[in-house]
Structures are given as C-alpha cells and as structure tokens.
C-alpha cells in the first residue's frame, strides 16, 4: 500500500508541475517563443505572438503573420471532452510581405464550436470588394458541408491575390451550397462574371497584343454535384469568339474527367485589330476529351477553317490525325505574321504508344505544295525589288520505331535547293543526329532580293550530333563567298578556317553595303565556345584589298578617294573572353605598323597601342578639309569603355605634338614648334621664320573649336606680303625681330575666324578679324601695320593658293601730297602749274 501511495504522490506532483509549466503565467512565457519558432519553421514565414494567455480551459492570443496579417483568437475548451468554442478575427491593411501589390483592407471574423473532430465554422467579412458569408462543417479534419455567398468580387483584386497583374476588371459572383451525406457529396455552385472587361492597355504593354477598347469577357458556369459526380456547364464569350463546354463530368472518386469542347470564331475579320492582318471566313473547333489521373486518355477533335480541315483522334495512346488543304498564308496571318508565303498544307499522322517513349512508333508526313514566296510582301519587309513570286515545295517524312524518330525533308525552290535534311532523335535519351545538304546554283538570282551583285555558287554540307538536346559535335563545309569555309566542333573545342573568301560577298550576305573587297583567309582554334569564357587563338589576313569609293563616301559623308588599296594581318589570342591581338594595316592612305592590345568581349572594353605612318598628308584632304603637305609619324593609345578615348604623339614641326581624343573632344598641344614648317604643311606662304606654342581643342560632333598660339621670337620671311610692304617703305622689313605675339581664333565648321598681334622695337602688326574658309580656301585678312610711325593697311583676299594683296598708307599718301604741292607751286588754283600738280597727286593716290 505504501508503494501505491508513493506512486500516487509522484503522479500528483508531476501533474502539478505540468499544470504549473503549461497554464501559469511563467509557463506561458516559456511556451511562447517555442510556439513562435515552431510555427515559423513549419510555415516558412515569420510568426509572432503579440499576446498569449493559456489556461486549463481558455486561450486568448493575437498572432501576427508575416508582419501583414493579424489573427485574434478567443477560445474556451475542455481537454477531457475535446470540445471548444472559439471566436476569431482576421485582418490586414496590406499584403506586400506576401509579394502581392495589395493595398486594401481585408477583414474576416466568425465563430467555430464543437468537438475537435466534428465542428461548425462560420464567418463573414470584406474580401476583394465583396461582403463574404460562409458556413462549413468539418468532420475528421475535412470539410463536409459548405455554404458560400461571395457576390460582387472584384476580378482585378482576385488576380492580384493570385499574384497576377489585373488583366481584367469587373465583378465575379460565386455561390455554393454543398453537403456531404452517406459518403457522397451533393449540392450546387454557380460562377458568373458581371460587366467584366479585359485591360487592353496592360495586355498591349505585356504581350504586344492590341485589343479593341472595352473588350468584354463574359463567363458563366453552372455546377451540380450528385453522388461524387460533378456536372458543369460552362460558356465563355467575347466579341470575337465563343468557347463552351456544355457537358463536363468529373468523378471525384476515380479522378476522371470527360468533357465536350467547342470554340467558334464566326468572323475572322474581327481579328484584324489584334493580328494586324485581314482574314476571311470562320474557325470552328469541336470535340470530346477524357482524362484519367491527370493524363489525357481520349481525344476526338475536328477543326474547320483557314481554308481546310484538321481531324485528330486519340485513343488508347494512339493518335490519328489528318490535315487537308490548310492555307499557309492564313496560318501566318493568324500568328500575326505578314503573309509572306502561300501554299496548301496537307499531312497525315499516325502514332502509337504516345505515353511510352520507349515503345512509341508510327509515321507522319507533311507537304506544302503549290507554294510561293510573295514578292509584294517580301519587298516591303527587306526592301528588295522582286518582280515575281518565288515558287517552292516542302516535303517531310517522319518514321518512329520504338522511340527512335527518323525524319527526312527536302525543299525545292527557284533560289535554293535543300536536297537533304535528315534527323534521327531518340525520345528516351534525347540524343539526335542531323545532316544537311543545300545548294544555290546561281547566286546572281539573289540580286533582286539583296539589291547587290553576287556571282558564283554556294554549297553547304553539315552534320551535327546532340546529346541530351545539347550540341556535342558539328562539322560544316561550305563553298561560299568565292572560297571555302570549314568548321569542326567537338564538345567545346572549335576549329574553323576560311580560305580565299570574298570580303565583298561577306558584306552583301550579311545585309551590309560592301565597304570594300579583298581575299579573306583565317584560322581559329578555340578550346571553349562559351562566350563568357572564350579561350584559344587565331590568325586573320585580308589581301588584295580595295575600298569601295562610293559606299565609303556615303558612310563618311565625305568624298572618299578612289583606288584605295589595303591589306590587313591580325593574330588574336583568347583568354577568359579577353582577346589579346597583334595587328597591322597597310594602305596607300596610311600604314599602321602596330595595333596591339586587348578587348574584353563581355565588358566591351578595348585597350590598344598603335604606331602609324602617313607618307603623304595630302591624301587625307577628304578628312581634314584642307590639303596638307608632308609626312606624319605618330604613336599613341586607344581605349573604348562606353566612349572612345585616344592619344596621338608625333615629332612634328621640329617639336613634340601631343593630342588626345575623349569621346568627341580633341585637345592638342605643341611647344616651340617651327611656324614655317606649319605654314608649309598647310600649303600657305612661309611668311614667318620663328617658333611658337599652340593649344587647341575641337568638338567633332559640333565641328567647333578654339586655338591659341603664342608667337615667340622670329622674323618675317621674304614673301609677296613683305615685298609689297618693303616697296612702299623703300626698306627691308624682314630684318625686324618680333617677340611675344599671339594668334587666337575660333573654328565653326569650315570657317576659321582669328585675331593676331606681333610687335618688334620698330613695328607692330595687328589683325582684328581675319577669316579663312576651309571649304572654298577663300581669304579675308585685314592687316594693320605700323613701321617706324608709318601706318600701312594690307588686305589679303583671294585663296590660300592664289592670295591677293591690297596695300595702303595714309601717312605716306598725305606726306607725298604736301611735298608735291610745294614742289609744283603750292595751292595756286588758277595756274596751269597747280592743275598739273593736282592731276599728278590724284594719280599717285591710286598707288596707295
């Protein structure tokens, strides 16, 4: 008996301890974090208990779910009878933490009471604009009865709750009354939209489909449930099409569904605003289908429209289908594609064991006959000049034997013949082999398509092997571009070569105007073809190159010189998708003896060094706008990272020229350069011997710039200008030493405007506003000079090749007038002597 007493005492102590832990204030604090952690782990979203009070018969708590939903529960319960009586309230102002663009209040409240395995739950509240009411009985944790009244649900809000964009607006009514009795469910439900429309703007933005405004969408579905069988009658109508399933049956016990289906587009012309193509006639689709355990078991469908019919039957994993006289042009229009081609499509398909790829077998044949490419449509798209349609025919045969698919196709046309297109595909391993042979007997026939002259033939042979739908091997041989192209891909290793191909044809066949011609030879060897991680090396050369004068002129917007010949050599090496290259270019315009650097393919960044020689600067007159004389040797760097940057360094004019290009802005700097050498290069008279410092900038985009030159110590050279001044002064001015002068000016496209000032101990030279037109070579330079207090004005006009000088001196003119008047008799107005003096003075004035 003592032992029983001990056991009872221990039981009482344990019960007291458990009660204290579970139902006391301290126990609640201990349980709360464990409940939060457990609920968070199981749900995958943050769960917090704002308040939590648990006693032996009551529970009061507020639960915050994912920081958006709040659930208040107040319940009383009996642990021994497992009965409870609970009230709840669910509310939310936003659901953004659930990934939904929801900003409307959700409120739902109600009661639940009964036993744990058999209770009644009801509720009401506002969800998606509807005042929802529901009542449900739950038996063995499964709903057995449901009464639902949800009228006026906002369709756009329901789509947001389903994590979709609001592609439709309007109202949705959903009413259900379903009961469970004697192991069977019975009842009915009705779903119907009211004043619903598709959101045309959103559908245009997301799918590029243009719907007419106010595109109505009406859905009605009546559902009846009897003895576990669901019977539904559903109709969906739009202004364009009507779809219906009037007899849908679903067996809930067998998970089996059978249904008819109907789709009608009575007037295809109504599709024109959507597909941007005009169609006529109608499309009718009718059939029946059956699915068991989610897999299609039976299908019988007939399609009438698009100029023909399609009949398909699926039964016992066997499909039989027949295509008769479908019009290719109408199918293209239905796919929103311009009717580039027309023809009759016919075909037969018969395949068994569709659900077992290893056992699948059968045949299929597809033919497109009486077909042609429409010249009128093709000319609109590719700007061709076809005068007649291009006839073609396509035939494809497919044979399937135990999961191995073999297809043979051929294409014949006036332009191209594909004599072989064979493919083998294993449905089980997803491995395949493909071989192709195509020929173009006369490339000249493409002239009306590409508006360029092509000659010769083109042939292509290729075979490929794919493993698990991924390309594993490829071999290609083509006689094209007047040469031979070979390529071999083994896994990631690519070897390719181009021999004696035409640069002109390459431009043409890539739909580019040919900028030149030449013979291309190239070899490339890559250990990987992943564009993010290219590795390997190559060699490229272009010989006998000649630039196309007409097309280069159009490209540059300048008159490009004729008969420009060139050759190019380059050796690229690829490392982690960075191309390290060493190149040189030789032409009769310039020689780039070195162009070495690197180009990051993925980042599109270029860094390179160059050395260039221009033997005759006059050959670049089409770029500089002025005929320059002499030679230029230059070196520098080129960088491209979103914009172009470059430097140019050269020993020029007995000095060091430094220039830089940043995007479109050129900056130039040269110190202590020989001015006579600059004038010689510009083709101007070398009227000054001395040195200077020059700074200049020029914007290529606006064709505007500025220059500022300091003229250091020097002398005027003998020239037509100094000869003219010396004649007037009767002395040689070329001995004057000038210091600290300047020339400043602006460049505005072809017009150079400048001012100049030079001084020596005995003379000053000033130009307030001189102009040089680089396009016409016209000069307008007014010079004001003062030599030993004698003023002289010289105006230079004409052109840079043929300048004209007009010199005057008011000081000398007045001095000569006074001297002659005194010598010839003063101002005696009536004497013959005086008249003769006036006539002589008048004649001398004209000299000035």
mmCIF file of C-alpha atoms in Angstrom, residues 462-681:
data_model
loop_
_atom_site.group_PDB
_atom_site.id
_atom_site.type_symbol
_atom_site.label_atom_id
_atom_site.label_comp_id
_atom_site.label_asym_id
_atom_site.label_seq_id
_atom_site.Cartn_x
_atom_site.Cartn_y
_atom_site.Cartn_z
ATOM 1 C CA UNK A 462 26.756 19.943 -92.316
ATOM 2 C CA UNK A 463 26.260 17.225 -89.765
ATOM 3 C CA UNK A 464 25.646 17.623 -86.071
ATOM 4 C CA UNK A 465 25.279 15.441 -83.014
ATOM 5 C CA UNK A 466 23.302 16.468 -79.950
ATOM 6 C CA UNK A 467 23.412 14.731 -76.591
ATOM 7 C CA UNK A 468 20.516 15.327 -74.210
ATOM 8 C CA UNK A 469 19.404 18.153 -76.534
ATOM 9 C CA UNK A 470 22.790 19.882 -76.212
ATOM 10 C CA UNK A 471 25.133 20.317 -79.172
ATOM 11 C CA UNK A 472 28.100 17.973 -78.867
ATOM 12 C CA UNK A 473 29.675 17.731 -82.353
ATOM 13 C CA UNK A 474 29.334 19.783 -85.530
ATOM 14 C CA UNK A 475 31.106 19.541 -88.871
ATOM 15 C CA UNK A 476 30.487 22.099 -91.579
ATOM 16 C CA UNK A 477 31.871 22.542 -95.079
ATOM 17 C CA UNK A 478 30.759 25.339 -97.369
ATOM 18 C CA UNK A 479 31.883 26.718 -100.684
ATOM 19 C CA UNK A 480 30.758 30.296 -100.223
ATOM 20 C CA UNK A 481 31.917 33.887 -100.671
ATOM 21 C CA UNK A 482 34.109 32.652 -103.520
ATOM 22 C CA UNK A 483 36.138 30.499 -101.122
ATOM 23 C CA UNK A 484 35.905 27.595 -98.712
ATOM 24 C CA UNK A 485 34.720 27.594 -95.117
ATOM 25 C CA UNK A 486 35.318 24.696 -92.724
ATOM 26 C CA UNK A 487 34.267 24.315 -89.111
ATOM 27 C CA UNK A 488 34.543 21.423 -86.690
ATOM 28 C CA UNK A 489 33.128 21.461 -83.162
ATOM 29 C CA UNK A 490 33.963 18.652 -80.748
ATOM 30 C CA UNK A 491 32.357 19.368 -77.399
ATOM 31 C CA UNK A 492 33.721 22.801 -76.533
ATOM 32 C CA UNK A 493 36.633 22.652 -78.985
ATOM 33 C CA UNK A 494 36.128 24.604 -82.211
ATOM 34 C CA UNK A 495 38.404 24.608 -85.226
ATOM 35 C CA UNK A 496 37.431 26.758 -88.189
ATOM 36 C CA UNK A 497 39.087 28.072 -91.303
ATOM 37 C CA UNK A 498 38.255 30.452 -94.141
ATOM 38 C CA UNK A 499 40.205 30.178 -97.376
ATOM 39 C CA UNK A 500 40.192 32.721 -100.202
ATOM 40 C CA UNK A 501 36.752 34.123 -99.324
ATOM 41 C CA UNK A 502 35.475 37.390 -100.810
ATOM 42 C CA UNK A 503 35.164 40.347 -98.445
ATOM 43 C CA UNK A 504 32.633 41.909 -100.835
ATOM 44 C CA UNK A 505 30.365 38.856 -100.711
ATOM 45 C CA UNK A 506 30.637 38.685 -96.927
ATOM 46 C CA UNK A 507 29.341 42.263 -96.669
ATOM 47 C CA UNK A 508 26.490 41.522 -99.070
ATOM 48 C CA UNK A 509 25.338 38.291 -97.446
ATOM 49 C CA UNK A 510 25.295 39.970 -94.015
ATOM 50 C CA UNK A 511 22.953 42.613 -95.486
ATOM 51 C CA UNK A 512 25.598 45.353 -95.404
ATOM 52 C CA UNK A 513 26.704 47.678 -98.166
ATOM 53 C CA UNK A 514 30.132 46.437 -99.303
ATOM 54 C CA UNK A 515 32.735 48.862 -97.996
ATOM 55 C CA UNK A 516 35.455 47.030 -99.864
ATOM 56 C CA UNK A 517 36.687 43.866 -101.453
ATOM 57 C CA UNK A 518 39.598 41.561 -100.805
ATOM 58 C CA UNK A 519 40.611 37.982 -100.136
ATOM 59 C CA UNK A 520 39.996 36.696 -96.613
ATOM 60 C CA UNK A 521 41.982 33.891 -95.039
ATOM 61 C CA UNK A 522 41.507 32.953 -91.413
ATOM 62 C CA UNK A 523 42.069 30.153 -88.917
ATOM 63 C CA UNK A 524 40.638 29.895 -85.432
ATOM 64 C CA UNK A 525 41.159 27.319 -82.702
ATOM 65 C CA UNK A 526 39.076 27.619 -79.534
ATOM 66 C CA UNK A 527 39.163 25.280 -76.552
ATOM 67 C CA UNK A 528 35.779 26.596 -75.394
ATOM 68 C CA UNK A 529 32.898 28.322 -77.176
ATOM 69 C CA UNK A 530 31.315 29.737 -74.025
ATOM 70 C CA UNK A 531 31.100 33.445 -74.833
ATOM 71 C CA UNK A 532 31.745 34.206 -71.160
ATOM 72 C CA UNK A 533 34.943 32.155 -71.144
ATOM 73 C CA UNK A 534 36.499 32.006 -74.618
ATOM 74 C CA UNK A 535 39.991 30.544 -74.873
ATOM 75 C CA UNK A 536 42.113 29.887 -77.938
ATOM 76 C CA UNK A 537 43.927 31.615 -80.785
ATOM 77 C CA UNK A 538 43.545 32.598 -84.406
ATOM 78 C CA UNK A 539 45.018 34.231 -87.496
ATOM 79 C CA UNK A 540 43.294 36.643 -89.900
ATOM 80 C CA UNK A 541 44.512 38.223 -93.108
ATOM 81 C CA UNK A 542 42.946 40.281 -95.892
ATOM 82 C CA UNK A 543 44.998 40.628 -99.073
ATOM 83 C CA UNK A 544 44.421 42.459 -102.363
ATOM 84 C CA UNK A 545 42.015 44.708 -100.514
ATOM 85 C CA UNK A 546 40.360 47.659 -102.196
ATOM 86 C CA UNK A 547 37.910 50.069 -100.535
ATOM 87 C CA UNK A 548 34.623 50.911 -102.267
ATOM 88 C CA UNK A 549 34.833 54.626 -103.085
ATOM 89 C CA UNK A 550 31.062 55.180 -103.391
ATOM 90 C CA UNK A 551 29.999 53.362 -100.240
ATOM 91 C CA UNK A 552 32.854 54.774 -98.134
ATOM 92 C CA UNK A 553 31.825 58.280 -99.240
ATOM 93 C CA UNK A 554 28.236 57.621 -98.125
ATOM 94 C CA UNK A 555 29.432 56.235 -94.789
ATOM 95 C CA UNK A 556 31.772 59.152 -94.000
ATOM 96 C CA UNK A 557 29.673 61.884 -95.596
ATOM 97 C CA UNK A 558 32.814 62.995 -97.476
ATOM 98 C CA UNK A 559 34.231 62.363 -100.934
ATOM 99 C CA UNK A 560 36.430 59.329 -100.334
ATOM 100 C CA UNK A 561 39.368 58.940 -102.738
ATOM 101 C CA UNK A 562 39.372 56.331 -105.480
ATOM 102 C CA UNK A 563 41.567 53.245 -105.718
ATOM 103 C CA UNK A 564 42.462 52.954 -102.046
ATOM 104 C CA UNK A 565 44.168 49.595 -101.619
ATOM 105 C CA UNK A 566 44.911 47.859 -98.322
ATOM 106 C CA UNK A 567 45.995 44.674 -96.612
ATOM 107 C CA UNK A 568 45.407 43.510 -93.030
ATOM 108 C CA UNK A 569 47.060 40.990 -90.746
ATOM 109 C CA UNK A 570 45.970 40.134 -87.226
ATOM 110 C CA UNK A 571 46.758 37.453 -84.660
ATOM 111 C CA UNK A 572 44.134 37.254 -81.881
ATOM 112 C CA UNK A 573 44.559 35.146 -78.743
ATOM 113 C CA UNK A 574 41.567 34.457 -76.464
ATOM 114 C CA UNK A 575 41.967 34.084 -72.695
ATOM 115 C CA UNK A 576 38.897 34.071 -70.474
ATOM 116 C CA UNK A 577 36.982 36.003 -73.176
ATOM 117 C CA UNK A 578 39.662 38.674 -73.426
ATOM 118 C CA UNK A 579 41.123 38.976 -76.921
ATOM 119 C CA UNK A 580 44.820 39.830 -76.983
ATOM 120 C CA UNK A 581 45.717 40.883 -80.527
ATOM 121 C CA UNK A 582 48.642 41.990 -82.642
ATOM 122 C CA UNK A 583 47.703 43.626 -85.954
ATOM 123 C CA UNK A 584 48.967 45.772 -88.799
ATOM 124 C CA UNK A 585 47.250 47.545 -91.680
ATOM 125 C CA UNK A 586 48.923 48.669 -94.865
ATOM 126 C CA UNK A 587 47.221 51.022 -97.324
ATOM 127 C CA UNK A 588 48.111 53.814 -99.731
ATOM 128 C CA UNK A 589 46.464 56.270 -97.314
ATOM 129 C CA UNK A 590 48.265 55.221 -94.146
ATOM 130 C CA UNK A 591 50.337 52.421 -92.683
ATOM 131 C CA UNK A 592 49.542 51.183 -89.197
ATOM 132 C CA UNK A 593 52.613 49.114 -88.475
ATOM 133 C CA UNK A 594 51.414 48.261 -84.987
ATOM 134 C CA UNK A 595 47.963 47.931 -83.472
ATOM 135 C CA UNK A 596 48.369 45.734 -80.409
ATOM 136 C CA UNK A 597 46.133 45.443 -77.381
ATOM 137 C CA UNK A 598 43.273 43.649 -75.722
ATOM 138 C CA UNK A 599 39.492 43.603 -75.979
ATOM 139 C CA UNK A 600 37.187 42.320 -73.233
ATOM 140 C CA UNK A 601 34.285 40.689 -75.078
ATOM 141 C CA UNK A 602 31.920 40.578 -72.101
ATOM 142 C CA UNK A 603 32.653 44.073 -70.812
ATOM 143 C CA UNK A 604 33.086 45.603 -74.302
ATOM 144 C CA UNK A 605 36.303 47.358 -73.267
ATOM 145 C CA UNK A 606 39.219 47.993 -75.652
ATOM 146 C CA UNK A 607 42.800 48.989 -74.833
ATOM 147 C CA UNK A 608 45.405 49.222 -77.603
ATOM 148 C CA UNK A 609 48.705 50.847 -78.641
ATOM 149 C CA UNK A 610 49.486 51.885 -82.189
ATOM 150 C CA UNK A 611 52.251 53.158 -84.451
ATOM 151 C CA UNK A 612 51.197 54.799 -87.711
ATOM 152 C CA UNK A 613 52.812 56.451 -90.695
ATOM 153 C CA UNK A 614 51.153 58.742 -93.236
ATOM 154 C CA UNK A 615 53.642 59.259 -96.042
ATOM 155 C CA UNK A 616 51.616 61.964 -97.775
ATOM 156 C CA UNK A 617 49.212 64.051 -95.708
ATOM 157 C CA UNK A 618 47.621 65.441 -98.861
ATOM 158 C CA UNK A 619 45.909 62.066 -99.291
ATOM 159 C CA UNK A 620 43.806 62.833 -96.202
ATOM 160 C CA UNK A 621 42.329 66.044 -97.614
ATOM 161 C CA UNK A 622 38.871 64.384 -97.662
ATOM 162 C CA UNK A 623 39.043 64.168 -93.854
ATOM 163 C CA UNK A 624 40.982 67.313 -92.892
ATOM 164 C CA UNK A 625 39.145 69.567 -95.336
ATOM 165 C CA UNK A 626 42.478 71.112 -96.299
ATOM 166 C CA UNK A 627 45.345 69.917 -98.459
ATOM 167 C CA UNK A 628 48.253 69.273 -96.116
ATOM 168 C CA UNK A 629 51.812 68.679 -97.180
ATOM 169 C CA UNK A 630 54.451 66.446 -95.699
ATOM 170 C CA UNK A 631 54.595 63.252 -93.682
ATOM 171 C CA UNK A 632 53.282 62.245 -90.264
ATOM 172 C CA UNK A 633 54.679 59.568 -87.979
ATOM 173 C CA UNK A 634 52.538 59.017 -84.910
ATOM 174 C CA UNK A 635 52.040 56.706 -81.975
ATOM 175 C CA UNK A 636 49.558 56.579 -79.146
ATOM 176 C CA UNK A 637 46.915 54.656 -77.278
ATOM 177 C CA UNK A 638 43.273 53.830 -77.973
ATOM 178 C CA UNK A 639 40.699 52.985 -75.303
ATOM 179 C CA UNK A 640 36.989 52.269 -75.553
ATOM 180 C CA UNK A 641 34.864 51.945 -72.420
ATOM 181 C CA UNK A 642 31.393 53.342 -73.190
ATOM 182 C CA UNK A 643 33.137 56.124 -75.132
ATOM 183 C CA UNK A 644 36.249 56.418 -77.292
ATOM 184 C CA UNK A 645 39.490 57.799 -75.926
ATOM 185 C CA UNK A 646 42.773 58.091 -77.825
ATOM 186 C CA UNK A 647 46.136 59.827 -77.754
ATOM 187 C CA UNK A 648 48.459 60.865 -80.586
ATOM 188 C CA UNK A 649 52.126 61.749 -80.201
ATOM 189 C CA UNK A 650 54.399 62.843 -83.050
ATOM 190 C CA UNK A 651 57.647 64.625 -83.769
ATOM 191 C CA UNK A 652 56.336 67.447 -85.921
ATOM 192 C CA UNK A 653 57.461 70.958 -86.893
ATOM 193 C CA UNK A 654 60.762 70.340 -85.102
ATOM 194 C CA UNK A 655 58.819 69.811 -81.858
ATOM 195 C CA UNK A 656 56.715 67.258 -79.947
ATOM 196 C CA UNK A 657 52.997 67.180 -80.773
ATOM 197 C CA UNK A 658 50.678 65.776 -78.107
ATOM 198 C CA UNK A 659 46.986 65.299 -78.838
ATOM 199 C CA UNK A 660 44.120 63.474 -77.138
ATOM 200 C CA UNK A 661 40.585 62.442 -78.061
ATOM 201 C CA UNK A 662 37.967 61.963 -75.342
ATOM 202 C CA UNK A 663 34.607 60.951 -76.775
ATOM 203 C CA UNK A 664 34.195 63.709 -79.394
ATOM 204 C CA UNK A 665 36.563 66.339 -77.973
ATOM 205 C CA UNK A 666 40.103 66.716 -79.393
ATOM 206 C CA UNK A 667 42.774 68.571 -77.419
ATOM 207 C CA UNK A 668 46.121 69.448 -78.996
ATOM 208 C CA UNK A 669 49.323 70.887 -77.545
ATOM 209 C CA UNK A 670 52.721 71.627 -79.159
ATOM 210 C CA UNK A 671 55.516 73.803 -77.733
ATOM 211 C CA UNK A 672 58.285 75.697 -79.544
ATOM 212 C CA UNK A 673 57.306 74.449 -82.967
ATOM 213 C CA UNK A 674 58.666 75.878 -86.226
ATOM 214 C CA UNK A 675 55.978 78.138 -87.626
ATOM 215 C CA UNK A 676 57.440 77.929 -91.137
ATOM 216 C CA UNK A 677 57.006 74.126 -91.072
ATOM 217 C CA UNK A 678 53.362 74.523 -90.035
ATOM 218 C CA UNK A 679 52.749 77.012 -92.872
ATOM 219 C CA UNK A 680 54.423 74.623 -95.295
ATOM 220 C CA UNK A 681 52.180 71.746 -94.169
#
